[in-house]
Amino acid sequence: MDTDKFRASRSNITKTSYHKNKTNNLVQVKVPHQPGQPNQSLLTTNQWTLLTNLFSDYKESTIFLVGQRLIDINDILQSSNSIYEIRVKEFLASIYETTGTYLRSNDNFYNLSSDDRPILLRSAAENVSCMAMVFAIEHFHLFSSEIFSNIIEKIYGKHSITLQLMAMKYLDPDTILMKLAISLFTFSENTYSFNPNIPKDLTNPINILKIQNKYAEITWKYLLYKYGHYQAVKRFLNLISWLEAISNFMFHSQNRTSYINSIDSLVQQTEFRLSLDDVDRIVEMND
């Protein structure tokens, strides 16, 4: 997929002002409480604010807009494979575009050191985009379309559909939980196959562990608050199984040139935009 498919521009996110404002946002996420459980949140005010920010960081509206358009034109374009394939690639491009925007929006990722951020960027790009892809395809039941399935198999390989269907078994209908999972697995740097162009050692692994622990704690407390202990354990284990299944899909896809090109383009575009965001922040600090 060509780099110019990623249509998000620098103007879509003003990094410095965005990050400055959102840390003080009022909590907007409303979580229904599980009947029979003590009506008292385990999360602190700061944790609720972080949960809200993480929920808001991943903006899936473009994916859903393009996905719905794909559903609407499905019957009309079934007889025109070439046109339908263009629409499918637009759908996939929206997933990669949303991934790049999310990575720029996540405070913890953006504020990583200049050494560690490039190390995590590729694995984060793969984790987030593949998780979003599985979620979106399941949401719109796109594998019910034979032509869609054939195009995905053409792009990602013969066994890709089987691997994605396996990952879908562990999807949770709770959108808040899915977004927390995306944030948590953004910082799982060991889910990609070996790449000689990526440095292997983080300069500050303790910082990454602290971020992972912070996100895991929020996810666990959210689950306890909403579902109670039994369901919390069950759903958290499903998240782990989801990541394992996603990793299998990624490992399979990493042998496909089209997939590699898409991730390369996403990484290059995100690196470039992060650099521009860094410049913006420096300029603002010196004003």
Short mmCIF file of C-alpha atoms in Angstrom, two decimals:
data_model
loop_
_atom_site.label_atom_id
_atom_site.label_comp_id
_atom_site.label_asym_id
_atom_site.label_seq_id
_atom_site.Cartn_x
_atom_site.Cartn_y
_atom_site.Cartn_z
CA MET A 1 0.00 0.00 0.00
CA ASP A 2 1.44 3.36 -1.00
CA THR A 3 2.52 5.91 1.54
CA ASP A 4 0.14 8.51 0.12
CA LYS A 5 -2.77 6.36 1.23
CA PHE A 6 -2.28 7.71 4.74
CA ARG A 7 -4.27 10.89 4.44
CA ALA A 8 -3.93 12.27 7.96
CA SER A 9 -2.07 15.57 7.91
CA ARG A 10 -0.16 17.44 10.51
CA SER A 11 -3.09 19.78 10.94
CA ASN A 12 -5.28 16.93 12.17
CA ILE A 13 -3.40 16.81 15.46
CA THR A 14 -1.69 19.71 17.14
CA LYS A 15 0.46 17.68 19.44
CA THR A 16 1.45 20.18 22.07
CA SER A 17 -1.91 21.81 22.65
CA TYR A 18 -3.70 18.47 22.39
CA HIS A 19 -1.58 16.85 25.07
CA LYS A 20 -1.66 19.93 27.24
CA ASN A 21 -5.44 20.11 27.25
CA LYS A 22 -6.46 16.52 27.52
CA THR A 23 -4.72 15.76 30.80
CA ASN A 24 -7.19 18.07 32.52
CA ASN A 25 -10.28 16.77 30.76
CA LEU A 26 -13.29 15.88 32.85
CA VAL A 27 -14.01 12.17 32.83
CA GLN A 28 -16.57 11.50 30.10
CA VAL A 29 -16.58 7.69 29.97
CA LYS A 30 -19.60 6.35 31.82
CA VAL A 31 -19.29 2.74 32.94
CA PRO A 32 -22.44 0.83 33.91
CA HIS A 33 -21.91 -0.83 37.26
CA GLN A 34 -22.38 -4.58 37.66
CA PRO A 35 -25.48 -5.29 39.81
CA GLY A 36 -24.69 -6.97 43.10
CA GLN A 37 -21.21 -5.47 43.36
CA PRO A 38 -20.27 -2.73 45.87
CA ASN A 39 -21.07 0.59 44.20
CA GLN A 40 -17.60 2.02 44.70
CA SER A 41 -14.96 2.37 42.02
CA LEU A 42 -11.54 0.89 42.68
CA LEU A 43 -9.97 3.45 40.36
CA THR A 44 -8.64 6.75 41.62
CA THR A 45 -9.66 10.03 40.01
CA ASN A 46 -6.36 10.13 38.11
CA GLN A 47 -6.91 6.59 36.87
CA TRP A 48 -10.40 7.43 35.65
CA THR A 49 -8.98 10.43 33.81
CA LEU A 50 -6.28 8.27 32.22
CA LEU A 51 -8.90 5.68 31.25
CA THR A 52 -10.94 8.40 29.57
CA ASN A 53 -7.90 9.72 27.71
CA LEU A 54 -6.93 6.24 26.52
CA PHE A 55 -10.49 5.66 25.35
CA SER A 56 -10.44 8.97 23.47
CA ASP A 57 -6.96 8.49 21.98
CA TYR A 58 -8.11 5.73 19.63
CA LYS A 59 -10.63 7.34 17.28
CA GLU A 60 -12.26 4.62 15.20
CA SER A 61 -14.81 6.87 13.46
CA THR A 62 -12.98 6.88 10.10
CA ILE A 63 -12.68 3.08 10.11
CA PHE A 64 -16.38 2.71 10.87
CA LEU A 65 -17.33 5.23 8.20
CA VAL A 66 -15.32 3.43 5.51
CA GLY A 67 -16.43 0.03 6.80
CA GLN A 68 -20.09 0.99 6.64
CA ARG A 69 -19.57 2.32 3.13
CA LEU A 70 -18.06 -1.05 2.21
CA ILE A 71 -21.18 -2.80 3.50
CA ASP A 72 -23.49 -0.42 1.66
CA ILE A 73 -21.82 -0.99 -1.71
CA ASN A 74 -21.21 -4.71 -1.20
CA ASP A 75 -24.14 -5.97 -3.26
CA ILE A 76 -23.76 -3.30 -5.93
CA LEU A 77 -20.06 -3.92 -6.58
CA GLN A 78 -19.93 -7.70 -6.23
CA SER A 79 -19.79 -7.97 -10.02
CA SER A 80 -16.91 -5.48 -10.28
CA ASN A 81 -13.99 -7.03 -8.44
CA SER A 82 -11.50 -4.30 -9.32
CA ILE A 83 -13.66 -1.49 -7.93
CA TYR A 84 -14.55 -3.47 -4.82
CA GLU A 85 -10.86 -4.22 -4.23
CA ILE A 86 -10.12 -0.49 -4.28
CA ARG A 87 -12.78 0.02 -1.59
CA VAL A 88 -11.30 -2.78 0.52
CA LYS A 89 -7.87 -1.18 0.30
CA GLU A 90 -9.40 2.13 1.39
CA PHE A 91 -10.83 0.29 4.40
CA LEU A 92 -7.41 -1.13 5.26
CA ALA A 93 -5.78 2.27 4.70
CA SER A 94 -8.21 3.80 7.21
CA ILE A 95 -7.03 1.27 9.78
CA TYR A 96 -3.37 2.16 9.24
CA GLU A 97 -4.17 5.87 9.23
CA THR A 98 -6.07 5.58 12.51
CA THR A 99 -3.18 3.62 14.01
CA GLY A 100 -0.71 6.38 13.18
CA THR A 101 -3.01 9.03 14.64
CA TYR A 102 -3.45 6.99 17.81
CA LEU A 103 0.30 6.52 18.32
CA ARG A 104 0.81 10.27 18.05
CA SER A 105 -2.04 10.89 20.48
CA ASN A 106 -0.91 8.53 23.23
CA ASP A 107 0.98 10.64 25.79
CA ASN A 108 3.13 7.81 27.09
CA PHE A 109 4.22 6.73 23.62
CA TYR A 110 4.85 10.27 22.43
CA ASN A 111 6.98 11.08 25.47
CA LEU A 112 9.29 8.07 25.14
CA SER A 113 12.94 8.89 24.64
CA SER A 114 14.27 9.45 21.13
CA ASP A 115 16.08 6.11 21.47
CA ASP A 116 13.19 3.99 22.74
CA ARG A 117 10.38 5.37 20.63
CA PRO A 118 11.78 4.04 17.31
CA ILE A 119 12.38 0.64 18.92
CA LEU A 120 8.75 0.33 19.97
CA LEU A 121 7.23 2.02 16.95
CA ARG A 122 7.15 -0.92 14.56
CA SER A 123 5.79 -3.43 17.05
CA ALA A 124 3.24 -0.86 18.24
CA ALA A 125 2.17 -0.17 14.66
CA GLU A 126 1.73 -3.87 13.97
CA ASN A 127 -0.05 -4.64 17.24
CA VAL A 128 -2.51 -1.77 17.02
CA SER A 129 -3.30 -2.07 13.31
CA CYS A 130 -3.80 -5.85 13.42
CA MET A 131 -5.97 -5.68 16.53
CA ALA A 132 -8.07 -2.94 14.96
CA MET A 133 -8.36 -4.90 11.72
CA VAL A 134 -9.69 -8.00 13.44
CA PHE A 135 -12.10 -5.92 15.53
CA ALA A 136 -13.42 -3.95 12.53
CA ILE A 137 -13.83 -6.98 10.26
CA GLU A 138 -15.79 -8.76 12.97
CA HIS A 139 -17.87 -5.65 13.73
CA PHE A 140 -19.07 -5.43 10.11
CA HIS A 141 -19.12 -9.24 9.55
CA LEU A 142 -17.05 -8.67 6.43
CA PHE A 143 -15.90 -12.27 6.12
CA SER A 144 -19.48 -13.14 5.20
CA SER A 145 -18.61 -11.59 1.83
CA GLU A 146 -16.75 -14.05 -0.38
CA ILE A 147 -15.18 -11.32 -2.48
CA PHE A 148 -13.91 -9.52 0.64
CA SER A 149 -12.44 -12.77 1.97
CA ASN A 150 -10.69 -13.44 -1.34
CA ILE A 151 -9.13 -9.98 -1.38
CA ILE A 152 -7.89 -10.32 2.21
CA GLU A 153 -6.42 -13.72 1.39
CA LYS A 154 -4.70 -12.22 -1.64
CA ILE A 155 -3.13 -9.46 0.46
CA TYR A 156 -2.28 -11.32 3.67
CA GLY A 157 -1.86 -14.92 2.57
CA LYS A 158 -3.71 -18.19 2.31
CA HIS A 159 -4.18 -18.86 6.02
CA SER A 160 -4.84 -15.27 7.07
CA ILE A 161 -8.61 -15.67 7.31
CA THR A 162 -8.34 -18.75 9.50
CA LEU A 163 -5.93 -16.93 11.82
CA GLN A 164 -8.14 -13.84 12.01
CA LEU A 165 -11.22 -15.94 12.71
CA MET A 166 -9.29 -17.59 15.52
CA ALA A 167 -8.46 -14.18 16.97
CA MET A 168 -12.11 -13.14 16.70
CA LYS A 169 -13.05 -15.91 19.13
CA TYR A 170 -11.46 -13.86 21.91
CA LEU A 171 -12.97 -10.48 21.01
CA ASP A 172 -14.86 -8.77 23.82
CA PRO A 173 -18.00 -6.75 22.99
CA ASP A 174 -16.95 -4.11 25.53
CA THR A 175 -15.50 -1.27 23.43
CA ILE A 176 -13.87 0.38 26.45
CA LEU A 177 -12.06 -2.86 27.26
CA MET A 178 -10.93 -3.29 23.66
CA LYS A 179 -9.46 0.21 23.61
CA LEU A 180 -7.69 -0.42 26.92
CA ALA A 181 -6.27 -3.61 25.42
CA ILE A 182 -4.99 -1.71 22.38
CA SER A 183 -3.25 0.77 24.70
CA LEU A 184 -1.79 -2.01 26.83
CA PHE A 185 -0.43 -3.99 23.89
CA THR A 186 0.99 -0.87 22.25
CA PHE A 187 3.94 -1.29 24.61
CA SER A 188 4.49 -5.01 24.00
CA GLU A 189 7.69 -4.75 22.02
CA ASN A 190 8.37 -8.49 21.65
CA THR A 191 5.50 -9.42 19.33
CA TYR A 192 7.23 -8.91 15.97
CA SER A 193 9.67 -11.23 14.22
CA PHE A 194 13.35 -10.33 14.06
CA ASN A 195 14.18 -7.21 12.06
CA PRO A 196 17.90 -6.38 11.70
CA ASN A 197 17.12 -2.69 11.16
CA ILE A 198 15.53 -2.27 14.60
CA PRO A 199 17.76 -1.93 17.70
CA LYS A 200 17.01 -4.74 20.12
CA ASP A 201 17.65 -3.17 23.51
CA LEU A 202 15.57 -0.47 25.13
CA THR A 203 17.58 2.23 26.87
CA ASN A 204 14.98 2.54 29.64
CA PRO A 205 13.09 -0.77 29.95
CA ILE A 206 11.96 0.12 33.48
CA ASN A 207 9.96 3.02 32.10
CA ILE A 208 8.22 0.71 29.62
CA LEU A 209 7.41 -1.73 32.43
CA LYS A 210 5.92 1.10 34.49
CA ILE A 211 3.66 2.09 31.59
CA GLN A 212 2.62 -1.53 31.04
CA ASN A 213 1.89 -1.97 34.75
CA LYS A 214 -0.10 1.28 34.87
CA TYR A 215 -2.26 0.24 31.91
CA ALA A 216 -2.67 -3.32 33.19
CA GLU A 217 -3.75 -2.04 36.61
CA ILE A 218 -6.35 0.28 35.10
CA THR A 219 -7.65 -2.52 32.87
CA TRP A 220 -7.89 -4.93 35.81
CA LYS A 221 -9.61 -2.42 38.10
CA TYR A 222 -12.04 -1.48 35.34
CA LEU A 223 -12.92 -5.14 34.87
CA LEU A 224 -13.42 -5.65 38.61
CA TYR A 225 -15.60 -2.58 38.87
CA LYS A 226 -17.82 -3.41 35.93
CA TYR A 227 -17.99 -7.21 35.98
CA GLY A 228 -16.89 -8.56 39.34
CA HIS A 229 -13.99 -10.90 40.07
CA TYR A 230 -15.04 -14.02 38.15
CA GLN A 231 -15.81 -12.23 34.89
CA ALA A 232 -12.78 -9.97 35.35
CA VAL A 233 -10.46 -12.99 35.41
CA LYS A 234 -12.20 -14.57 32.43
CA ARG A 235 -12.12 -11.42 30.32
CA PHE A 236 -8.52 -10.56 31.19
CA LEU A 237 -7.41 -14.05 30.16
CA ASN A 238 -9.31 -13.56 26.91
CA LEU A 239 -7.28 -10.41 26.26
CA ILE A 240 -4.07 -12.40 26.61
CA SER A 241 -5.42 -15.08 24.26
CA TRP A 242 -6.42 -12.34 21.81
CA LEU A 243 -2.87 -10.97 21.74
CA GLU A 244 -1.47 -14.47 21.19
CA ALA A 245 -3.87 -15.05 18.30
CA ILE A 246 -3.09 -11.62 16.83
CA SER A 247 0.63 -12.42 17.10
CA ASN A 248 0.09 -15.60 15.07
CA PHE A 249 -1.68 -13.58 12.38
CA MET A 250 1.11 -10.99 12.36
CA PHE A 251 3.83 -13.63 12.14
CA HIS A 252 2.08 -15.18 9.15
CA SER A 253 1.56 -11.78 7.48
CA GLN A 254 5.19 -10.75 7.91
CA ASN A 255 6.05 -12.99 4.97
CA ARG A 256 3.77 -10.99 2.67
CA THR A 257 5.28 -8.11 0.71
CA SER A 258 2.03 -6.13 0.69
CA TYR A 259 1.75 -6.31 4.47
CA ILE A 260 5.40 -5.37 4.98
CA ASN A 261 5.02 -2.39 2.65
CA SER A 262 1.92 -1.20 4.53
CA ILE A 263 3.66 -1.38 7.90
CA ASP A 264 6.81 0.25 6.50
CA SER A 265 4.74 3.13 5.14
CA LEU A 266 2.88 3.49 8.43
CA VAL A 267 6.12 3.55 10.43
CA GLN A 268 7.79 6.05 8.10
CA GLN A 269 4.79 8.38 8.11
CA THR A 270 4.41 8.17 11.89
CA GLU A 271 8.12 8.79 12.48
CA PHE A 272 7.99 11.83 10.23
CA ARG A 273 4.91 13.27 11.91
CA LEU A 274 6.26 12.58 15.38
CA SER A 275 9.39 14.51 14.41
CA LEU A 276 7.26 17.44 13.28
CA ASP A 277 5.33 17.25 16.54
CA ASP A 278 8.64 17.36 18.44
CA VAL A 279 9.60 20.51 16.56
CA ASP A 280 6.23 22.08 17.36
CA ARG A 281 6.72 21.34 21.04
CA ILE A 282 10.22 22.84 21.08
CA VAL A 283 9.00 25.98 19.31
CA GLU A 284 6.14 26.40 21.75
CA MET A 285 8.43 25.92 24.75
CA ASN A 286 10.71 28.67 23.44
CA ASP A 287 7.89 31.12 22.72
#
